[in-house]
Coordinates of C-alpha atoms in Angstrom, one line a residue:
M3 CA -27.0 -33.6 -14.6
P4 CA -27.9 -29.9 -14.3
E5 CA -28.2 -27.8 -17.4
Q6 CA -25.1 -25.8 -18.3
L7 CA -25.4 -22.1 -17.5
E8 CA -24.5 -19.4 -20.1
V9 CA -21.0 -18.0 -19.6
K10 CA -20.8 -14.2 -20.0
E11 CA -17.6 -12.2 -20.7
L12 CA -17.0 -9.3 -18.3
D13 CA -14.4 -6.5 -18.5
Q14 CA -14.2 -6.1 -14.7
V15 CA -15.8 -7.2 -11.5
V16 CA -15.6 -6.3 -7.8
V17 CA -15.9 -8.9 -5.1
R18 CA -16.1 -8.2 -1.4
F19 CA -15.5 -11.0 1.2
S20 CA -16.8 -10.2 4.7
G21 CA -17.3 -12.0 8.0
D22 CA -16.0 -12.2 11.5
S23 CA -12.3 -11.4 12.1
G24 CA -11.8 -15.2 12.6
D25 CA -13.6 -16.2 9.5
G26 CA -10.6 -16.0 7.2
M27 CA -11.9 -13.4 4.8
Q28 CA -8.5 -11.9 4.2
L29 CA -7.2 -15.3 3.2
A30 CA -10.1 -16.1 0.9
G31 CA -9.8 -12.7 -0.7
N32 CA -6.1 -13.0 -1.0
I33 CA -6.4 -16.4 -2.7
F34 CA -8.9 -15.1 -5.2
S35 CA -6.8 -12.1 -6.1
T36 CA -3.7 -14.2 -6.4
I37 CA -5.2 -16.7 -8.8
S38 CA -6.6 -13.8 -10.8
A39 CA -3.2 -12.1 -11.0
T40 CA -1.7 -15.5 -12.0
V41 CA -3.9 -15.7 -15.1
G42 CA -3.1 -12.2 -16.1
N43 CA -6.0 -10.1 -14.8
G44 CA -5.4 -6.7 -13.5
I45 CA -6.2 -6.5 -9.8
S46 CA -6.5 -4.0 -7.0
T47 CA -7.3 -5.1 -3.4
F48 CA -8.4 -3.4 -0.2
P49 CA -8.3 -5.3 3.1
D50 CA -10.6 -3.6 5.6
Y51 CA -10.4 -5.0 9.0
P52 CA -11.2 -3.8 12.6
A53 CA -8.6 -2.6 15.2
D54 CA -9.9 -5.1 17.8
I55 CA -7.6 -8.1 18.3
R56 CA -10.7 -10.3 18.4
A57 CA -14.1 -8.6 18.8
P58 CA -17.0 -10.7 20.1
Q59 CA -18.2 -13.2 17.6
G60 CA -21.0 -12.0 15.5
S61 CA -20.7 -8.4 16.7
L62 CA -21.0 -5.4 14.3
T63 CA -17.6 -4.0 15.3
G64 CA -15.8 -7.3 14.6
V65 CA -16.5 -7.5 10.9
S66 CA -13.5 -7.9 8.6
G67 CA -13.7 -7.3 4.8
F68 CA -11.5 -7.8 1.8
Q69 CA -12.5 -6.2 -1.5
V70 CA -10.8 -7.1 -4.8
H71 CA -11.3 -5.4 -8.2
I72 CA -10.5 -7.7 -11.2
G73 CA -10.2 -6.5 -14.8
T74 CA -9.2 -7.6 -18.2
G75 CA -6.6 -4.9 -18.2
Q76 CA -5.0 -2.6 -15.6
V77 CA -7.3 -1.5 -12.8
Y78 CA -6.5 1.5 -10.6
T79 CA -8.8 1.1 -7.5
P80 CA -10.5 -1.6 -5.5
G81 CA -13.8 -0.2 -6.8
D82 CA -16.4 2.0 -5.1
K83 CA -19.0 -0.8 -4.7
C84 CA -19.0 -4.6 -5.2
D85 CA -20.8 -6.8 -7.8
V86 CA -20.6 -9.8 -5.4
L87 CA -20.8 -9.6 -1.7
V88 CA -19.9 -12.6 0.5
A89 CA -21.5 -12.2 4.0
M90 CA -20.6 -15.0 6.3
N91 CA -22.9 -13.9 9.1
A92 CA -25.7 -11.4 9.9
A93 CA -23.3 -8.7 11.2
A94 CA -21.4 -8.8 7.9
L95 CA -24.5 -8.4 5.9
K96 CA -25.7 -5.6 8.1
T97 CA -22.4 -3.6 7.9
Q98 CA -21.2 -4.5 4.4
Y99 CA -24.3 -4.2 2.3
R100 CA -23.7 -0.5 1.9
Y101 CA -20.6 -1.4 -0.2
A102 CA -22.7 -3.5 -2.6
K103 CA -24.2 -2.3 -5.9
P104 CA -28.1 -2.4 -6.1
Q105 CA -27.8 -5.3 -8.5
A106 CA -25.1 -7.2 -6.6
T107 CA -25.2 -11.0 -6.1
I108 CA -25.0 -11.7 -2.3
I109 CA -23.7 -15.0 -0.9
I110 CA -24.7 -15.8 2.7
D111 CA -24.2 -18.6 5.1
T112 CA -27.8 -19.1 6.3
D113 CA -26.6 -21.1 9.3
A114 CA -25.1 -17.8 10.7
F115 CA -28.5 -16.0 10.5
G116 CA -30.2 -17.6 13.5
P117 CA -32.1 -15.6 16.2
N118 CA -29.0 -14.9 18.3
D119 CA -27.0 -13.9 15.2
L120 CA -29.7 -11.5 14.1
K121 CA -30.0 -10.1 17.7
K122 CA -26.2 -9.4 17.8
A123 CA -26.4 -7.7 14.4
Q124 CA -29.3 -5.5 15.7
F125 CA -31.9 -6.7 13.2
A126 CA -35.4 -5.8 14.3
S127 CA -37.1 -8.9 12.7
D128 CA -36.4 -12.4 11.4
D129 CA -37.0 -11.2 7.8
Y130 CA -33.6 -9.6 7.5
L131 CA -33.7 -9.4 3.7
L132 CA -36.9 -7.5 3.7
E133 CA -35.7 -5.2 6.5
M134 CA -32.6 -4.3 4.4
G135 CA -34.6 -4.0 1.2
I136 CA -32.7 -6.9 -0.5
D137 CA -34.3 -8.8 -3.4
P138 CA -34.1 -12.5 -2.4
D139 CA -33.6 -13.4 -6.1
R140 CA -30.1 -11.8 -5.8
V141 CA -29.1 -13.9 -2.8
I142 CA -27.3 -17.2 -2.9
A143 CA -28.5 -18.5 0.4
C144 CA -26.5 -21.6 1.3
P145 CA -26.2 -23.5 4.6
I146 CA -22.4 -23.3 4.4
T147 CA -21.7 -24.4 8.0
R148 CA -23.8 -27.5 7.7
M149 CA -22.3 -28.4 4.3
V150 CA -18.8 -28.0 5.6
K151 CA -19.6 -30.4 8.4
E152 CA -21.0 -32.8 5.9
T153 CA -17.8 -32.6 3.9
G154 CA -15.9 -33.5 7.0
T155 CA -18.0 -36.6 7.7
T156 CA -17.9 -37.9 4.2
E157 CA -14.1 -37.5 3.8
N158 CA -11.2 -38.9 5.7
N159 CA -10.0 -36.0 7.7
G160 CA -7.6 -37.9 10.0
N161 CA -7.1 -36.1 13.3
I162 CA -8.8 -32.8 12.2
D163 CA -11.4 -31.9 14.8
N164 CA -14.7 -30.2 14.2
K165 CA -13.4 -26.8 15.3
A166 CA -10.6 -26.9 12.8
L167 CA -13.0 -28.1 10.1
L168 CA -15.3 -25.1 10.6
K169 CA -12.5 -22.7 10.1
S170 CA -12.6 -23.7 6.5
R171 CA -16.1 -22.2 5.9
N172 CA -14.3 -19.4 4.1
M173 CA -13.0 -21.9 1.6
F174 CA -16.5 -23.1 0.8
A175 CA -17.5 -19.5 0.0
L176 CA -14.4 -19.1 -2.1
G177 CA -15.4 -22.3 -4.0
I178 CA -18.8 -20.7 -4.8
V179 CA -17.0 -17.5 -6.0
C180 CA -14.6 -19.6 -8.1
W181 CA -17.5 -21.4 -9.7
L182 CA -19.3 -18.1 -10.4
F183 CA -16.2 -16.7 -12.3
N184 CA -15.0 -20.0 -13.8
R185 CA -11.7 -20.1 -12.0
D186 CA -9.4 -23.1 -12.3
L187 CA -9.3 -24.8 -8.9
E188 CA -5.9 -26.2 -9.5
L189 CA -4.5 -22.7 -8.9
V190 CA -6.4 -22.6 -5.6
N191 CA -5.1 -26.1 -4.7
S192 CA -1.5 -25.1 -5.5
F193 CA -1.8 -22.0 -3.3
L194 CA -3.2 -24.0 -0.3
R195 CA -0.6 -26.8 -0.6
T196 CA 2.1 -24.1 -0.5
K197 CA 0.6 -22.2 2.4
F198 CA 0.0 -25.3 4.5
A199 CA 3.1 -27.2 3.3
K200 CA 3.9 -28.1 6.9
K201 CA 0.3 -29.2 7.6
P202 CA -0.7 -31.3 4.6
Q203 CA -3.8 -32.6 6.3
I204 CA -5.1 -29.0 6.7
A205 CA -4.2 -28.3 3.1
E206 CA -6.1 -31.3 1.8
M207 CA -9.1 -30.6 4.0
N208 CA -9.3 -27.0 2.7
I209 CA -9.0 -28.2 -0.9
R210 CA -12.0 -30.6 -0.4
V211 CA -14.1 -27.8 1.1
V212 CA -13.3 -25.5 -1.8
Q213 CA -14.3 -28.2 -4.2
A214 CA -17.5 -28.7 -2.3
G215 CA -18.4 -25.0 -2.6
Y216 CA -17.6 -25.1 -6.3
D217 CA -19.8 -28.2 -6.8
Y218 CA -22.6 -26.6 -4.8
G219 CA -22.7 -23.8 -7.3
A220 CA -22.4 -26.1 -10.3
N221 CA -25.0 -28.5 -9.2
T222 CA -27.7 -26.0 -8.0
H223 CA -26.9 -23.1 -10.3
A224 CA -27.2 -21.1 -7.0
S225 CA -30.0 -18.9 -8.3
V226 CA -27.9 -17.0 -10.8
P227 CA -28.7 -16.6 -14.5
A228 CA -25.2 -17.1 -15.7
T229 CA -21.6 -17.5 -14.7
Y230 CA -18.8 -15.2 -15.8
R231 CA -15.3 -15.1 -17.2
I232 CA -12.8 -12.2 -17.1
E233 CA -10.1 -12.8 -19.8
S234 CA -6.8 -11.1 -19.7
K235 CA -6.3 -8.9 -22.8
H236 CA -3.2 -6.8 -22.3
K237 CA -0.7 -8.8 -20.4
K238 CA 2.9 -8.1 -21.2
P239 CA 5.2 -11.1 -21.3
G240 CA 7.0 -11.8 -18.0
R241 CA 6.6 -13.3 -14.6
Y242 CA 3.8 -11.9 -12.5
M243 CA 2.7 -12.1 -8.9
D244 CA 0.1 -10.6 -6.6
I245 CA 2.0 -8.4 -4.3
T246 CA 1.1 -6.2 -1.4
G247 CA 2.7 -2.8 -0.8
N248 CA 4.6 -3.9 2.3
K249 CA 6.1 -6.9 0.5
A250 CA 7.0 -4.7 -2.5
T251 CA 8.7 -2.3 -0.1
A252 CA 10.7 -5.1 1.3
Y253 CA 11.7 -6.3 -2.1
G254 CA 12.7 -2.8 -3.2
L255 CA 15.0 -2.5 -0.2
M256 CA 16.6 -5.9 -1.0
A257 CA 17.0 -5.0 -4.7
A258 CA 18.7 -1.7 -3.8
A259 CA 21.1 -3.4 -1.4
E260 CA 22.0 -6.1 -4.0
K261 CA 22.5 -3.4 -6.7
A262 CA 24.7 -1.3 -4.4
G263 CA 26.7 -4.4 -3.2
L264 CA 25.7 -3.8 0.5
R265 CA 24.2 -5.7 3.3
L266 CA 20.6 -4.6 4.1
F267 CA 19.8 -3.9 7.8
L268 CA 16.3 -3.3 9.2
G269 CA 15.9 -2.1 12.8
S270 CA 12.3 -2.1 13.6
Y271 CA 9.5 -2.4 16.2
P272 CA 6.2 -4.1 15.3
I273 CA 3.4 -1.6 14.6
T274 CA 0.3 -1.8 12.6
P275 CA 0.2 -1.5 9.6
A276 CA 4.0 -1.7 8.9
T277 CA 4.9 -5.0 10.7
D278 CA 4.8 -7.1 7.5
I279 CA 7.9 -5.4 6.2
L280 CA 9.8 -6.8 9.1
H281 CA 8.2 -10.2 8.7
E282 CA 9.1 -10.3 5.0
L283 CA 12.7 -9.2 5.4
A284 CA 13.2 -11.7 8.2
K285 CA 12.7 -14.5 5.7
H286 CA 15.7 -13.5 3.6
K287 CA 18.8 -14.2 5.7
S288 CA 20.1 -16.1 2.7
M289 CA 20.4 -12.8 0.8
G290 CA 22.4 -11.3 3.6
V291 CA 19.5 -9.4 5.1
I292 CA 19.8 -8.5 8.8
T293 CA 16.7 -7.8 10.8
V294 CA 16.5 -6.8 14.4
Q295 CA 13.2 -6.6 16.2
C296 CA 14.0 -4.0 18.9
E297 CA 12.4 -3.3 22.2
D298 CA 10.9 0.0 21.1
E299 CA 10.8 2.5 18.2
I300 CA 13.7 4.5 19.5
S301 CA 16.1 1.6 19.5
G302 CA 14.8 0.4 16.2
C303 CA 15.8 3.7 14.6
A304 CA 19.0 4.1 16.6
S305 CA 20.2 0.6 15.6
A306 CA 19.6 1.5 12.0
V307 CA 21.7 4.7 12.4
G308 CA 24.5 2.5 13.8
A309 CA 24.2 0.2 10.8
A310 CA 24.4 3.1 8.4
F311 CA 27.5 4.3 10.1
A312 CA 29.0 0.8 9.8
G313 CA 28.5 0.8 6.0
A314 CA 25.1 -1.0 5.5
L315 CA 22.0 0.1 3.6
A316 CA 20.0 0.8 6.7
A317 CA 16.3 1.1 7.1
T318 CA 13.7 1.4 9.8
S319 CA 9.9 0.8 9.4
T320 CA 7.0 2.2 11.4
S321 CA 3.8 4.2 11.3
G322 CA 2.9 7.7 12.4
P323 CA 3.2 7.2 16.2
G324 CA 6.6 5.6 15.6
I325 CA 7.9 8.5 13.6
C326 CA 7.3 10.7 16.6
L327 CA 9.4 8.4 18.8
K328 CA 12.1 8.0 16.1
S329 CA 12.5 11.7 15.5
E330 CA 15.6 12.2 17.8
A331 CA 17.4 9.3 16.2
I332 CA 16.4 10.5 12.7
N333 CA 17.9 13.9 13.6
L334 CA 21.1 12.2 14.4
A335 CA 21.2 10.7 10.9
V336 CA 20.5 14.2 9.5
I337 CA 23.4 15.9 11.3
D338 CA 25.7 12.9 10.7
E339 CA 24.6 12.8 7.1
L340 CA 24.2 9.0 7.0
P341 CA 22.2 6.9 4.5
L342 CA 19.0 5.8 6.2
V343 CA 15.6 4.9 4.7
V344 CA 12.7 5.6 7.1
I345 CA 9.4 3.9 6.1
D346 CA 6.2 5.5 7.4
V347 CA 3.2 3.4 6.7
Q348 CA 0.6 6.0 7.5
R349 CA -2.5 5.2 9.5
G350 CA -5.4 7.1 11.1
G351 CA -4.4 9.4 13.9
P352 CA -3.8 11.2 16.2
S353 CA -2.4 9.0 18.9
T354 CA -3.5 5.4 18.5
G355 CA -6.4 6.7 16.4
L356 CA -7.5 4.3 13.7
P357 CA -4.6 1.8 13.7
T358 CA -6.0 -0.4 10.9
K359 CA -7.2 2.4 8.7
S360 CA -5.5 4.7 6.1
E361 CA -4.8 8.4 5.9
Q362 CA -2.2 10.8 4.5
T363 CA -1.9 12.8 7.7
D364 CA 1.8 12.4 8.4
L365 CA 3.0 14.6 5.5
L366 CA 3.9 17.7 7.5
Q367 CA 5.5 15.5 10.2
A368 CA 7.7 13.9 7.6
L369 CA 8.7 17.3 6.2
Y370 CA 9.1 19.3 9.4
G371 CA 8.6 17.0 12.4
R372 CA 12.1 17.3 13.9
N373 CA 14.0 19.9 15.9
G374 CA 16.3 22.4 14.2
E375 CA 16.8 22.8 10.5
S376 CA 16.6 19.1 9.5
P377 CA 15.9 18.8 5.8
M378 CA 15.1 15.3 4.5
P379 CA 14.0 14.0 1.1
V380 CA 10.4 12.7 1.2
I381 CA 9.0 10.2 -1.4
A382 CA 5.4 9.0 -1.5
A383 CA 4.5 5.7 -3.2
T384 CA 1.5 5.8 -5.5
S385 CA 0.3 2.2 -5.5
P386 CA 1.1 -1.3 -4.0
T387 CA 3.5 -2.1 -6.9
D388 CA 5.0 1.4 -6.9
C389 CA 6.2 0.7 -3.3
F390 CA 9.0 -1.4 -4.9
D391 CA 10.2 1.5 -7.1
A392 CA 9.7 4.0 -4.3
A393 CA 11.7 1.9 -1.8
Y394 CA 14.4 1.4 -4.4
M395 CA 14.7 5.1 -5.3
A396 CA 14.6 6.1 -1.6
S397 CA 17.6 3.7 -1.1
K398 CA 19.4 5.1 -4.1
I399 CA 19.0 8.7 -2.9
A400 CA 20.1 7.8 0.6
L401 CA 23.3 6.1 -0.6
E402 CA 24.2 8.5 -3.3
H403 CA 23.5 11.7 -1.3
L404 CA 24.3 10.6 2.2
T405 CA 21.0 11.5 3.8
P406 CA 18.2 9.9 5.6
V407 CA 15.1 9.6 3.4
I408 CA 11.4 9.2 4.4
L409 CA 9.3 6.9 2.3
L410 CA 5.5 7.5 2.8
T411 CA 3.1 4.7 2.1
D412 CA -0.1 4.1 4.0
A413 CA -2.4 1.3 5.1
F414 CA -4.4 1.3 1.9
I415 CA -1.5 0.5 -0.4
A416 CA 0.6 -1.3 2.2
N417 CA -2.0 -4.0 2.8
G418 CA -3.7 -3.7 -0.6
S419 CA -2.2 -5.6 -3.6
A420 CA -1.9 -5.5 -7.3
A421 CA -0.6 -7.7 -10.1
W422 CA 3.2 -7.0 -10.4
K423 CA 5.5 -7.9 -13.2
L424 CA 8.8 -8.9 -11.6
P425 CA 11.6 -6.6 -12.9
K426 CA 15.0 -7.8 -14.0
M427 CA 17.9 -6.6 -11.9
S428 CA 19.8 -5.5 -15.1
E429 CA 16.9 -3.0 -15.9
L430 CA 17.0 -1.2 -12.5
P431 CA 19.0 2.1 -12.2
E432 CA 22.6 1.8 -11.0
I433 CA 23.4 2.8 -7.4
H434 CA 26.8 4.3 -6.7
P435 CA 27.3 5.1 -2.9
H436 CA 29.2 8.3 -2.4
Y437 CA 32.4 6.7 -1.0
V438 CA 35.7 8.3 -0.1
T439 CA 38.3 8.5 -2.8
E440 CA 41.8 7.1 -2.8
E441 CA 43.2 10.6 -2.9
Q442 CA 41.6 11.4 0.5
K443 CA 43.5 8.7 2.3
Y444 CA 45.2 9.9 5.5
K445 CA 43.8 13.4 4.9
Y446 CA 40.1 12.6 5.2
S447 CA 37.7 15.0 6.9
P448 CA 34.1 13.7 7.3
Y449 CA 32.4 16.9 6.1
K450 CA 34.5 17.6 3.0
R451 CA 32.0 17.7 0.2
D452 CA 31.6 17.3 -3.5
A453 CA 31.6 20.9 -4.8
E454 CA 28.8 20.4 -7.2
T455 CA 26.3 18.3 -5.1
N456 CA 27.3 19.3 -1.5
V457 CA 27.4 15.6 -0.7
R458 CA 30.0 14.5 1.9
Y459 CA 32.2 11.4 1.3
W460 CA 31.3 8.2 3.0
A461 CA 34.0 6.3 4.9
V462 CA 33.2 3.0 6.5
P463 CA 34.8 2.5 9.9
G464 CA 37.8 0.3 9.8
Q465 CA 39.1 1.6 6.5
E466 CA 42.8 2.5 7.0
G467 CA 43.5 6.1 6.5
Y468 CA 39.9 7.3 7.0
Q469 CA 39.6 7.6 10.7
H470 CA 36.9 10.0 11.8
I471 CA 34.2 10.8 14.3
L472 CA 30.5 11.6 13.8
G473 CA 28.0 12.7 16.4
G474 CA 25.0 14.8 17.4
L475 CA 27.0 18.0 18.1
E476 CA 27.6 20.4 15.3
K477 CA 31.0 19.9 13.5
D478 CA 33.4 22.2 11.8
G479 CA 32.9 21.8 8.0
E480 CA 36.6 21.8 7.4
T481 CA 38.2 19.8 10.3
G482 CA 35.3 17.7 11.5
A483 CA 35.9 18.8 15.1
I484 CA 33.1 19.9 17.4
S485 CA 32.2 23.6 16.7
T486 CA 29.9 26.1 18.3
D487 CA 31.0 28.9 15.9
P488 CA 27.8 30.7 14.7
E489 CA 29.1 31.2 11.2
N490 CA 30.0 27.6 10.8
H491 CA 26.6 26.5 12.1
D492 CA 24.8 28.8 9.7
L493 CA 26.9 27.4 6.8
M494 CA 26.4 23.8 7.8
D495 CA 22.6 24.3 8.0
R496 CA 22.6 25.8 4.5
L497 CA 24.8 23.1 3.1
R498 CA 22.5 20.3 4.4
Y499 CA 19.5 22.1 3.0
D500 CA 21.1 22.8 -0.4
K501 CA 22.3 19.2 -0.6
V502 CA 18.7 18.0 -0.4
Q503 CA 17.4 20.6 -2.9
K504 CA 20.0 19.6 -5.4
I505 CA 18.9 16.0 -5.5
P506 CA 17.7 15.3 -9.1
V507 CA 14.2 13.9 -9.3
P508 CA 12.0 13.3 -12.3
D509 CA 9.9 16.1 -13.7
L510 CA 6.2 16.2 -12.7
E511 CA 4.1 14.5 -15.4
V512 CA 0.6 15.7 -16.3
E513 CA -1.9 13.1 -17.6
G514 CA -5.2 13.7 -19.5
D515 CA -6.0 17.0 -21.2
K516 CA -2.6 18.5 -20.2
D517 CA -2.7 21.3 -22.8
D518 CA -6.1 22.7 -22.3
A519 CA -7.7 21.4 -19.1
D520 CA -10.4 23.4 -17.4
L521 CA -9.4 21.6 -14.1
L522 CA -6.1 20.2 -13.0
I523 CA -6.4 17.6 -10.2
V524 CA -3.3 17.5 -7.9
G525 CA -2.6 14.7 -5.5
F526 CA 0.3 12.9 -3.9
G527 CA 1.1 9.3 -3.1
S528 CA -1.6 6.6 -2.7
T529 CA -4.6 8.5 -4.0
Y530 CA -3.3 8.2 -7.6
G531 CA -5.6 5.3 -8.7
H532 CA -8.8 7.1 -7.4
L533 CA -7.9 10.5 -8.8
Y534 CA -6.9 8.9 -12.2
S535 CA -10.2 7.1 -12.4
A536 CA -12.1 10.2 -11.5
M537 CA -10.2 12.1 -14.2
Q538 CA -11.1 9.5 -16.8
E539 CA -14.8 9.5 -15.9
L540 CA -14.9 13.3 -16.2
R541 CA -13.2 13.2 -19.6
Q542 CA -15.7 10.6 -20.7
K543 CA -18.5 13.0 -19.7
G544 CA -16.9 15.7 -22.0
H545 CA -14.9 17.7 -19.5
K546 CA -11.3 18.8 -20.1
V547 CA -9.5 17.5 -17.0
A548 CA -5.8 16.7 -16.2
L549 CA -4.0 15.1 -13.3
A550 CA -0.6 15.8 -11.7
Q551 CA 0.3 13.2 -9.0
F552 CA 3.3 13.9 -6.9
K553 CA 5.7 11.1 -5.9
Y554 CA 8.6 13.3 -5.0
I555 CA 7.6 15.7 -2.2
N556 CA 11.0 17.0 -1.1
P557 CA 12.7 18.2 -3.2
L558 CA 9.8 19.0 -5.5
P559 CA 10.3 18.4 -9.2
R560 CA 12.0 21.3 -11.0
N561 CA 8.9 22.0 -13.2
T562 CA 6.4 22.1 -10.3
R563 CA 5.8 25.9 -10.4
D564 CA 5.4 25.9 -14.2
V565 CA 2.8 23.1 -14.1
L566 CA 0.8 24.4 -11.2
L567 CA 0.5 28.0 -12.4
K568 CA -0.4 27.0 -15.9
Y569 CA -4.1 26.1 -15.3
K570 CA -7.1 28.3 -14.5
K571 CA -8.5 26.0 -11.9
V572 CA -6.5 23.6 -9.7
V573 CA -7.8 21.4 -6.9
V574 CA -5.5 19.6 -4.4
A575 CA -7.2 16.4 -3.2
E576 CA -5.8 14.6 -0.2
Q577 CA -6.8 12.4 2.7
N578 CA -6.0 15.0 5.4
L579 CA -7.2 18.5 6.1
G580 CA -5.0 20.3 3.6
Q581 CA -1.3 19.5 4.4
F582 CA -0.1 19.1 0.9
R583 CA -2.0 22.1 -0.3
A584 CA -0.4 24.2 2.5
Y585 CA 3.1 22.9 1.6
L586 CA 2.6 23.8 -2.1
R587 CA 1.4 27.3 -1.2
I588 CA 4.6 27.7 0.9
R589 CA 6.8 26.6 -1.9
I590 CA 5.0 28.1 -4.9
Y591 CA 4.3 31.8 -4.5
G592 CA 0.9 32.8 -5.9
F593 CA -0.5 29.3 -5.9
T594 CA -4.1 29.4 -4.6
P595 CA -5.8 26.1 -5.5
E596 CA -9.2 24.7 -4.5
K597 CA -9.2 21.8 -2.0
Y598 CA -10.9 18.4 -1.6
N599 CA -10.2 16.8 1.8
Q600 CA -11.5 13.7 3.6
V601 CA -10.2 12.1 6.8
K602 CA -12.4 9.0 7.1
G603 CA -9.8 6.3 7.3
Q604 CA -11.1 4.9 4.0
P605 CA -9.9 5.4 0.4
F606 CA -11.6 8.0 -1.7
V607 CA -14.8 7.0 -3.5
V608 CA -14.5 7.8 -7.2
S609 CA -18.1 8.7 -7.7
E610 CA -17.9 11.3 -4.9
L611 CA -14.7 12.7 -6.5
V612 CA -16.4 13.0 -9.9
Q613 CA -19.4 14.9 -8.4
A614 CA -17.2 17.3 -6.4
F615 CA -14.8 18.0 -9.3
E616 CA -17.7 18.5 -11.8
E617 CA -19.2 21.1 -9.5
M618 CA -15.8 22.9 -9.5
I619 CA -15.6 22.8 -13.3
T620 CA -19.1 24.2 -13.8
S621 CA -18.9 26.9 -11.1
K622 CA -17.9 30.4 -12.0

């Protein structure tokens, strides 16, 4: 029996799974992150996959990756570089090694490094490790394909053919990783039996392959000096799950509908990377959720406008190109003042651009991308788990202030995941739709407003005594009849604008050295984890640094001006070419911050942020 290896305690580790698009790297990474969240670890994940539906096998452009950062406590980013890299073929090693730390452990399937594989990956020689400068002692070189085949011949696999068996190569690699980090395989087995509940033979085959990978590591010690354990230290009591941003968004909408006592309606058209919201909500008919997959983006939004008019909590989900197409129907919701949640899962643009990559480039489109004066609240989620809270609050604002709301997420947090503590419905804020009153019966006019908030009163069609008409033509504010009167139009534009500006949102919070920072970092939405991590590293180096991350974009928090003008140096960091900085300069007179911009389709790299911000701090 092999000698037992030493088990070392780690505070955190980053693992990156990579291989062909058909190698199941997203599934392997998802299972590892899920079982880590289940035992109480903090997690942050980053799926990184190509736009090709199916690139040629073994090609450099077809490599799919999944990175997960696991910690004993809360983690804020998927990590700059990985401690363990799984490379299922030569192309994966060639393209993904740049994401590995110099001392990283690398797991490869040697059966996928033959002459043809190396040629496709554009290696110049057969000694690929030497060519890339990789120390062989750091490599767990395993003939995964051959060993998976052997697992199939030594076990009773029923009617499972060789092709189906080889699809489980990812599970063998997962087994090695689970051995390396002392993970309980029963958690993996439970996940697989649930996922393949309708195909029990497939589930049991994958379970055997995972066990074979685990046993390979345990029996050979796989050229590593020790195995590792990451214990949870700060877990709060409660029920946890590993949740993606898209799923959290769907749950937030459902929770808001339940709290408001309304049916939830989603009119949508499939588009990367927002489609999973439609998929998730379609599973919940038992909760009264109505989903309609429409023929195009325009009808998806128009159907949601109709559902809002009919009295539902209405939503439509899309990405940047879809927002362009939905703009006319969104404008109808603006002038009709109907509660509609518009979810924009931002991706790389313009046009089709980088459909599977992430940017923050739709901000100005969300704020201004409609004809006429068309003010709308805009909220930007800050993490995968915050997508739940952001979707819930977007729904609350829409229902209580009778307005469409844009919720900005992006591919990074929508597809990424984190450990999420399920909230109790009783702990969520109350939602009170701004309905008509009994006193207005038989004398209702649709644009009569609450004098304090400028919010009109919502009458659901069919209510006796509240007959009314809405539409895209301007209406008289008193009678609700069509009006082209210039003074009335000016008044209605101002009322719609003021209504949005009067929406109460939380004050902007400053973290870090908020009283005496030499540099204030400003960001919005999904960059929070990276900017927070950069701030903490700078503080550890002795610098005075603070962070202000915006979640509410329109209206801005009431204390925005006081916060931004308080500090000598301010930098606005965003994944575009300066849209948020420009918006803040419009709204805050005298605000002239530094800027940090990247538009790479990838999340920020913390080490690069630290270097750039440190240069700003030390410069005169």
